[in-house]
mmCIF file with all atom_site columns, C-alpha atoms in Angstrom:
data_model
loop_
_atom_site.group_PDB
_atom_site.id
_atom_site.type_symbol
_atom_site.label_atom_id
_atom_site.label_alt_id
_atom_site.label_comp_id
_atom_site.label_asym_id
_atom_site.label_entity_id
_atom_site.label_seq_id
_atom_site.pdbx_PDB_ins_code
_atom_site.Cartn_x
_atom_site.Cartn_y
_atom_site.Cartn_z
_atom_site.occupancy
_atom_site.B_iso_or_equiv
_atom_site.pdbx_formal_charge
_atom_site.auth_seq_id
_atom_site.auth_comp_id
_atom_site.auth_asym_id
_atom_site.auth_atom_id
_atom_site.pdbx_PDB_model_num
ATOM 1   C CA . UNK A 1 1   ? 89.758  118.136 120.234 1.00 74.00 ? 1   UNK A CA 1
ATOM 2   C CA . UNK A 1 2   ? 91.572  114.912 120.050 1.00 82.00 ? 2   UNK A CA 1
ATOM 3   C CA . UNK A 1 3   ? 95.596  115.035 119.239 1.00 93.00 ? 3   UNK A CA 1
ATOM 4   C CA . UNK A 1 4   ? 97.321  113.294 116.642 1.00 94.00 ? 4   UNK A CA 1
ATOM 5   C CA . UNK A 1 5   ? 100.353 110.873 117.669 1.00 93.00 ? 5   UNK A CA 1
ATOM 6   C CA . UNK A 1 6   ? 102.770 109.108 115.376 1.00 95.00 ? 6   UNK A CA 1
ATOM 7   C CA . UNK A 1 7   ? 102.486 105.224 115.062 1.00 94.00 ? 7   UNK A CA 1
ATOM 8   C CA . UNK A 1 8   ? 105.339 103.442 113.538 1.00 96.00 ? 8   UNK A CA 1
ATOM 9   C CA . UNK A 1 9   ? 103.718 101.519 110.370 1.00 96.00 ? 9   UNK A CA 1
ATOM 10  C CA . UNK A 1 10  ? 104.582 99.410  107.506 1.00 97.00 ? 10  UNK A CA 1
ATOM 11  C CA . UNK A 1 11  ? 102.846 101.079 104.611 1.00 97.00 ? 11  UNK A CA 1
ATOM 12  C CA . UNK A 1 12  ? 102.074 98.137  101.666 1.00 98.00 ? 12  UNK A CA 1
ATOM 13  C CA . UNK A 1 13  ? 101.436 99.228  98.210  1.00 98.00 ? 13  UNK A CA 1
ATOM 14  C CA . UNK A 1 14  ? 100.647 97.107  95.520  1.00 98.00 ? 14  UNK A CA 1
ATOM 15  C CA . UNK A 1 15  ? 99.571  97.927  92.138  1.00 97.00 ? 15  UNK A CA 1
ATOM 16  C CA . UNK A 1 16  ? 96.726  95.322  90.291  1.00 97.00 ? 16  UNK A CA 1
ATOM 17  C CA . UNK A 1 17  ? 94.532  95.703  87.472  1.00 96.00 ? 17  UNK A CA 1
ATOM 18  C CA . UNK A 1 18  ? 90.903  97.075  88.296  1.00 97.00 ? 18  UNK A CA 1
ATOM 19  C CA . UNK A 1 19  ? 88.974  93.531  87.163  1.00 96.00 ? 19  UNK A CA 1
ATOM 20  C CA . UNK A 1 20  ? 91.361  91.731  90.139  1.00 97.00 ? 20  UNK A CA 1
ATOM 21  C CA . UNK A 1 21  ? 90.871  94.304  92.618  1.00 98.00 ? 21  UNK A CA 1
ATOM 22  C CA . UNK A 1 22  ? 88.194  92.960  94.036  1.00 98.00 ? 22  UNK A CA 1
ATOM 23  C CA . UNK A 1 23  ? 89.444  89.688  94.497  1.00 98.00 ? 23  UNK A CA 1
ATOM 24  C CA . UNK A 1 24  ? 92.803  91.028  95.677  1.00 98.00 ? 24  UNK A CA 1
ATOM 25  C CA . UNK A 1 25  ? 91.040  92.952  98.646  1.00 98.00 ? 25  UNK A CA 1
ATOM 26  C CA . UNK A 1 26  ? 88.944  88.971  99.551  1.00 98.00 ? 26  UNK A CA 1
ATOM 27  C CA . UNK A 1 27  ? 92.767  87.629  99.682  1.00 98.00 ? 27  UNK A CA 1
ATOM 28  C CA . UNK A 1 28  ? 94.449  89.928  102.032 1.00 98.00 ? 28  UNK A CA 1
ATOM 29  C CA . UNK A 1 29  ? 91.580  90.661  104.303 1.00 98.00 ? 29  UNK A CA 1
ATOM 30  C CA . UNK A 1 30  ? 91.075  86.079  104.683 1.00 98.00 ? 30  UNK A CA 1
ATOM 31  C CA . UNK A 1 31  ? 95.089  86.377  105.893 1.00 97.00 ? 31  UNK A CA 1
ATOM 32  C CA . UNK A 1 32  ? 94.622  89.386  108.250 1.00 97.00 ? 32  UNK A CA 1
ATOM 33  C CA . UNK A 1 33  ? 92.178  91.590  109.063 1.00 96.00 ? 33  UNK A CA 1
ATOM 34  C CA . UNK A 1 34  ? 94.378  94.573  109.398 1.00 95.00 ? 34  UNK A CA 1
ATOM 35  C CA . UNK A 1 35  ? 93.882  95.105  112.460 1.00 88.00 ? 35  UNK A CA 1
ATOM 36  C CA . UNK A 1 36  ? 95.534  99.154  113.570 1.00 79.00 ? 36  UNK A CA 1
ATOM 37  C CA . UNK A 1 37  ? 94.453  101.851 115.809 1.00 73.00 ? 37  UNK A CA 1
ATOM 38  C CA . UNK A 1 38  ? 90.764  100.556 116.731 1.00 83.00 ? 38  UNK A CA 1
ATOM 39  C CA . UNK A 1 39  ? 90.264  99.348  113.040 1.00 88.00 ? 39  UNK A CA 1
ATOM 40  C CA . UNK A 1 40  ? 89.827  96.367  110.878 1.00 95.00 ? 40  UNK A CA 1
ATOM 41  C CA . UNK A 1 41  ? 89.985  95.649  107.282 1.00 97.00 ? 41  UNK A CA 1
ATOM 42  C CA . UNK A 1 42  ? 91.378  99.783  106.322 1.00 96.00 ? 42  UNK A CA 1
ATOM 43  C CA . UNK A 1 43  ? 92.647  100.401 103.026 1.00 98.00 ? 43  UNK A CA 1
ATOM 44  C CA . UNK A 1 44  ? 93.086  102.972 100.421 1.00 97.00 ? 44  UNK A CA 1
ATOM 45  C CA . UNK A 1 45  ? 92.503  102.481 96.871  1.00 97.00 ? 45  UNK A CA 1
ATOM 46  C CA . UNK A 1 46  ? 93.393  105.423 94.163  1.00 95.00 ? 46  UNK A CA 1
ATOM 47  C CA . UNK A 1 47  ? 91.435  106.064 90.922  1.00 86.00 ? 47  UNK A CA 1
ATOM 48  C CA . UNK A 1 48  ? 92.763  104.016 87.620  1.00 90.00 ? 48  UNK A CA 1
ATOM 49  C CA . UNK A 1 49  ? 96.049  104.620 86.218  1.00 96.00 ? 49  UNK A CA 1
ATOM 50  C CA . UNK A 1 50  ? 98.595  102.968 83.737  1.00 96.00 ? 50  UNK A CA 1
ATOM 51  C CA . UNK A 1 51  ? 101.545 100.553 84.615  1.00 94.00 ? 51  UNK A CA 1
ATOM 52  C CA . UNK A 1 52  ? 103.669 99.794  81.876  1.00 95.00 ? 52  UNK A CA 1
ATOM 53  C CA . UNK A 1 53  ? 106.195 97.110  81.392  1.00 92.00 ? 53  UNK A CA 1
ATOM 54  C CA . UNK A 1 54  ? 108.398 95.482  78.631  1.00 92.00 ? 54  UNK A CA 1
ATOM 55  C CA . UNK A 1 55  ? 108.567 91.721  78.803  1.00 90.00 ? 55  UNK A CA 1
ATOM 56  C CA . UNK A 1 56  ? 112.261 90.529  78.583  1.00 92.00 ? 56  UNK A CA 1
ATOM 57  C CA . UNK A 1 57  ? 113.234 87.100  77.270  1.00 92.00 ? 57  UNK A CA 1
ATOM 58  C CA . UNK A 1 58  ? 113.049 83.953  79.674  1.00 90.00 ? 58  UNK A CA 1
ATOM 59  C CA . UNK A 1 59  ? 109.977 86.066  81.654  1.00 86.00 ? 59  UNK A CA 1
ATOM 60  C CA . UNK A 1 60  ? 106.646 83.834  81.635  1.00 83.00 ? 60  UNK A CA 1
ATOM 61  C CA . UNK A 1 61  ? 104.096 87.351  81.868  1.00 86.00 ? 61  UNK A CA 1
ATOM 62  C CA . UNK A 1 62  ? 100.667 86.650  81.773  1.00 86.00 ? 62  UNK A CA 1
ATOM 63  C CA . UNK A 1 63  ? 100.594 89.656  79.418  1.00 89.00 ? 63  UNK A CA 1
ATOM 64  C CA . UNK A 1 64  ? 102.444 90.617  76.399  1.00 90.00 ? 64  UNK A CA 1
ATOM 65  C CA . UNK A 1 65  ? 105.025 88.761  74.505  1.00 90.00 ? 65  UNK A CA 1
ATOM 66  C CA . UNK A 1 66  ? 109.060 89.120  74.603  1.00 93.00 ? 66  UNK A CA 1
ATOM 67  C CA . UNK A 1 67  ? 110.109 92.226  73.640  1.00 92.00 ? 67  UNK A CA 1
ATOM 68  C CA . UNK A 1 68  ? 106.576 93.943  73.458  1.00 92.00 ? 68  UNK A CA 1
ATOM 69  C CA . UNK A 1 69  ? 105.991 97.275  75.669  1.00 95.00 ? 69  UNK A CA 1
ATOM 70  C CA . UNK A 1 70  ? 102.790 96.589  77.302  1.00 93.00 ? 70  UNK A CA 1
ATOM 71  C CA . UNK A 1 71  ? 100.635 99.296  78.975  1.00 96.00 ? 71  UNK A CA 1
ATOM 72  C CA . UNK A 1 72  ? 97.546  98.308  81.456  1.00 94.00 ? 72  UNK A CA 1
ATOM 73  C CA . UNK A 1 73  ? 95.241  99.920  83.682  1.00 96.00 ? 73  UNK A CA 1
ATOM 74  C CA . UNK A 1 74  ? 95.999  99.598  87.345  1.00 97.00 ? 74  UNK A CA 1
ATOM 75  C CA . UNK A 1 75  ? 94.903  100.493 90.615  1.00 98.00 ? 75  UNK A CA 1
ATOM 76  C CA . UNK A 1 76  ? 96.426  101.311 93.499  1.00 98.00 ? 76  UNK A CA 1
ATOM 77  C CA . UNK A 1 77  ? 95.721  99.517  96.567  1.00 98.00 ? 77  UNK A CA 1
ATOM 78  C CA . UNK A 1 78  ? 97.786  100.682 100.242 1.00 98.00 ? 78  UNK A CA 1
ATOM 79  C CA . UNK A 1 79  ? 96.886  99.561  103.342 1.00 97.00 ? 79  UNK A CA 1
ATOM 80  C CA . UNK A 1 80  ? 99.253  99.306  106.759 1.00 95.00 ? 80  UNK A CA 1
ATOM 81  C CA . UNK A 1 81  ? 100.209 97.177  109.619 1.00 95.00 ? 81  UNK A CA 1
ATOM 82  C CA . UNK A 1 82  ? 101.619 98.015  112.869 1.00 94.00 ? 82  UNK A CA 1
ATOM 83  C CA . UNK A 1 83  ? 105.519 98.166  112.854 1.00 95.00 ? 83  UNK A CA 1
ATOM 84  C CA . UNK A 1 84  ? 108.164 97.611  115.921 1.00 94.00 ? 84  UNK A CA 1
ATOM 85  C CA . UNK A 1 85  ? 105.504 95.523  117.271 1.00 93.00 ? 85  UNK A CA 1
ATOM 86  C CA . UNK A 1 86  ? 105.912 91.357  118.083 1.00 96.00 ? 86  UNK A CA 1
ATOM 87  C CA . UNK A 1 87  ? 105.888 89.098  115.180 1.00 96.00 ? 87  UNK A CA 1
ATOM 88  C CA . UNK A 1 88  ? 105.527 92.353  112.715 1.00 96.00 ? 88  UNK A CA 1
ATOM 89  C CA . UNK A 1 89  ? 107.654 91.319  110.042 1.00 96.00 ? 89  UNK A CA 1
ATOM 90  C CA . UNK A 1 90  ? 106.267 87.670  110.271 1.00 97.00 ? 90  UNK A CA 1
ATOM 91  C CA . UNK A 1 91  ? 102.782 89.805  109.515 1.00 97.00 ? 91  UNK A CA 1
ATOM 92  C CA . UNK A 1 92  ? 103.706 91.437  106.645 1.00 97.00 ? 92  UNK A CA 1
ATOM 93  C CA . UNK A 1 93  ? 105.547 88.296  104.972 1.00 98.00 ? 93  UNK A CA 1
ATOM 94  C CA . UNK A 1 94  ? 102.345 86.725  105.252 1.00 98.00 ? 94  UNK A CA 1
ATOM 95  C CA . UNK A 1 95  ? 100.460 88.760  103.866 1.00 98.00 ? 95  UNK A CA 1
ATOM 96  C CA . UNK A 1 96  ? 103.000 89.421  100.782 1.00 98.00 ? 96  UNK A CA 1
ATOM 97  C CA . UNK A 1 97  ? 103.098 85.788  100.602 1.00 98.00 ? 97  UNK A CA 1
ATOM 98  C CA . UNK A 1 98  ? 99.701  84.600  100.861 1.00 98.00 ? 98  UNK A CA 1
ATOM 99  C CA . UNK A 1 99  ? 97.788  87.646  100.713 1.00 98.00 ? 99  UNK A CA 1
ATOM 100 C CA . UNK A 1 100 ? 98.728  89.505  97.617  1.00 98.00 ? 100 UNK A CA 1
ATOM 101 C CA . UNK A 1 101 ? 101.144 86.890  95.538  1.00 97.00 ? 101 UNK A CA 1
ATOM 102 C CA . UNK A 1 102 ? 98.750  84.225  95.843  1.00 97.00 ? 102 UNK A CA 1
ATOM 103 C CA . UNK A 1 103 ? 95.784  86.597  94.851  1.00 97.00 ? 103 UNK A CA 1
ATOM 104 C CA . UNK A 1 104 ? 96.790  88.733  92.097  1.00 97.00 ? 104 UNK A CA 1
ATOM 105 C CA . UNK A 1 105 ? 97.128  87.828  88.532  1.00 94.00 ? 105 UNK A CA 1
ATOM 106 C CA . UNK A 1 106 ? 101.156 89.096  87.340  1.00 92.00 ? 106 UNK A CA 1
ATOM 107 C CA . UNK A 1 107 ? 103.819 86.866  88.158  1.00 87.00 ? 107 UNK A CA 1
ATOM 108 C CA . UNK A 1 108 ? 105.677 89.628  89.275  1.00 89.00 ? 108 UNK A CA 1
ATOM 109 C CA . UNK A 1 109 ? 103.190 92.181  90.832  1.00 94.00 ? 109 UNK A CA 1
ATOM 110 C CA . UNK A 1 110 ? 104.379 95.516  91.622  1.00 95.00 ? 110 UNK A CA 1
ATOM 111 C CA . UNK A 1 111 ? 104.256 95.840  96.109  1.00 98.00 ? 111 UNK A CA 1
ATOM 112 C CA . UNK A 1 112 ? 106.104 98.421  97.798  1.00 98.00 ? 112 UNK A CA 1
ATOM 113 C CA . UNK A 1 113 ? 106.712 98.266  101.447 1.00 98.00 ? 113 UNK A CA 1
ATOM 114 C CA . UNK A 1 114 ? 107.618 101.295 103.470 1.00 98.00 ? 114 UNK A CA 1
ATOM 115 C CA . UNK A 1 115 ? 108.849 102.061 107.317 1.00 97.00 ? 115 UNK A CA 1
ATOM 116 C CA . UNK A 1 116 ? 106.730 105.518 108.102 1.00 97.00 ? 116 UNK A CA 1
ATOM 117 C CA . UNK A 1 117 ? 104.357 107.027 110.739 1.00 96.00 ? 117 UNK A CA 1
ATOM 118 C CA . UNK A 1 118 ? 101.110 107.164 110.639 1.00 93.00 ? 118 UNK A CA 1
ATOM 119 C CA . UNK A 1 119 ? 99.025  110.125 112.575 1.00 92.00 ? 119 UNK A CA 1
ATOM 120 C CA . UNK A 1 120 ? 95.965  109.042 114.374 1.00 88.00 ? 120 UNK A CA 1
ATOM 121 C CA . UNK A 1 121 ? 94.478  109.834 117.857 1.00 86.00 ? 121 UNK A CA 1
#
């Protein structure tokens, strides 16, 4: 029986609409493999939900008009990177950067990045 040890990890999680998902995944994965504990290209994805948002004046959304309350499938897509490692922040910038902002379709997507441990042999 193998043990579990804690690896320090930055956790990304980014919210996109199922019909970009796809394409989302092609972005991240041609800026890094994700590379982490003797795998490549690992990532979660969680059954459709709802993101809603009300578009404020001076906001160019691809959806919705000013003042509207606008409510829109979504998936949501984690995946993580090594943290307290070399050049780890540099990682994760490019990926934010050229990975998911240049791939998915809001001007303002929703990406969460966390500091946590993740349990593998």
């Amino acid at each position: 029986m193998s043990r579990l040890r804690l690896h320090p990890v930055h956790r990304i999680t980014v919210f996109v609409p199922p019909a970009h998902l796809q394409a989302l995944k092609r972005g991240i994965l041609a800026v890094d493999d994700l590379a982490a504990g003797g795998y490549a290209h690992g990532m979660w994805e969680s059954a459709p939900g709802r993101e809603q948002f009300r578009v404020l004046p001076g906001t160019a959304s691809v959806v919705g008009e000013v003042g509207e309350l606008v409510s829109e499938p979504t998936v949501r897509l984690e995946f993580c990177l090594p943290r307290d490692v070399p050049g780890d922040r540099e990682r994760v910038q490019r990926v934010l950067d050229h990975g998911i902002a240049a791939h998915h379709p809001w001007t303002s997507p929703a990406v969460f990045v966390e500091a946590l441990e993740f349990a593998a042999p």
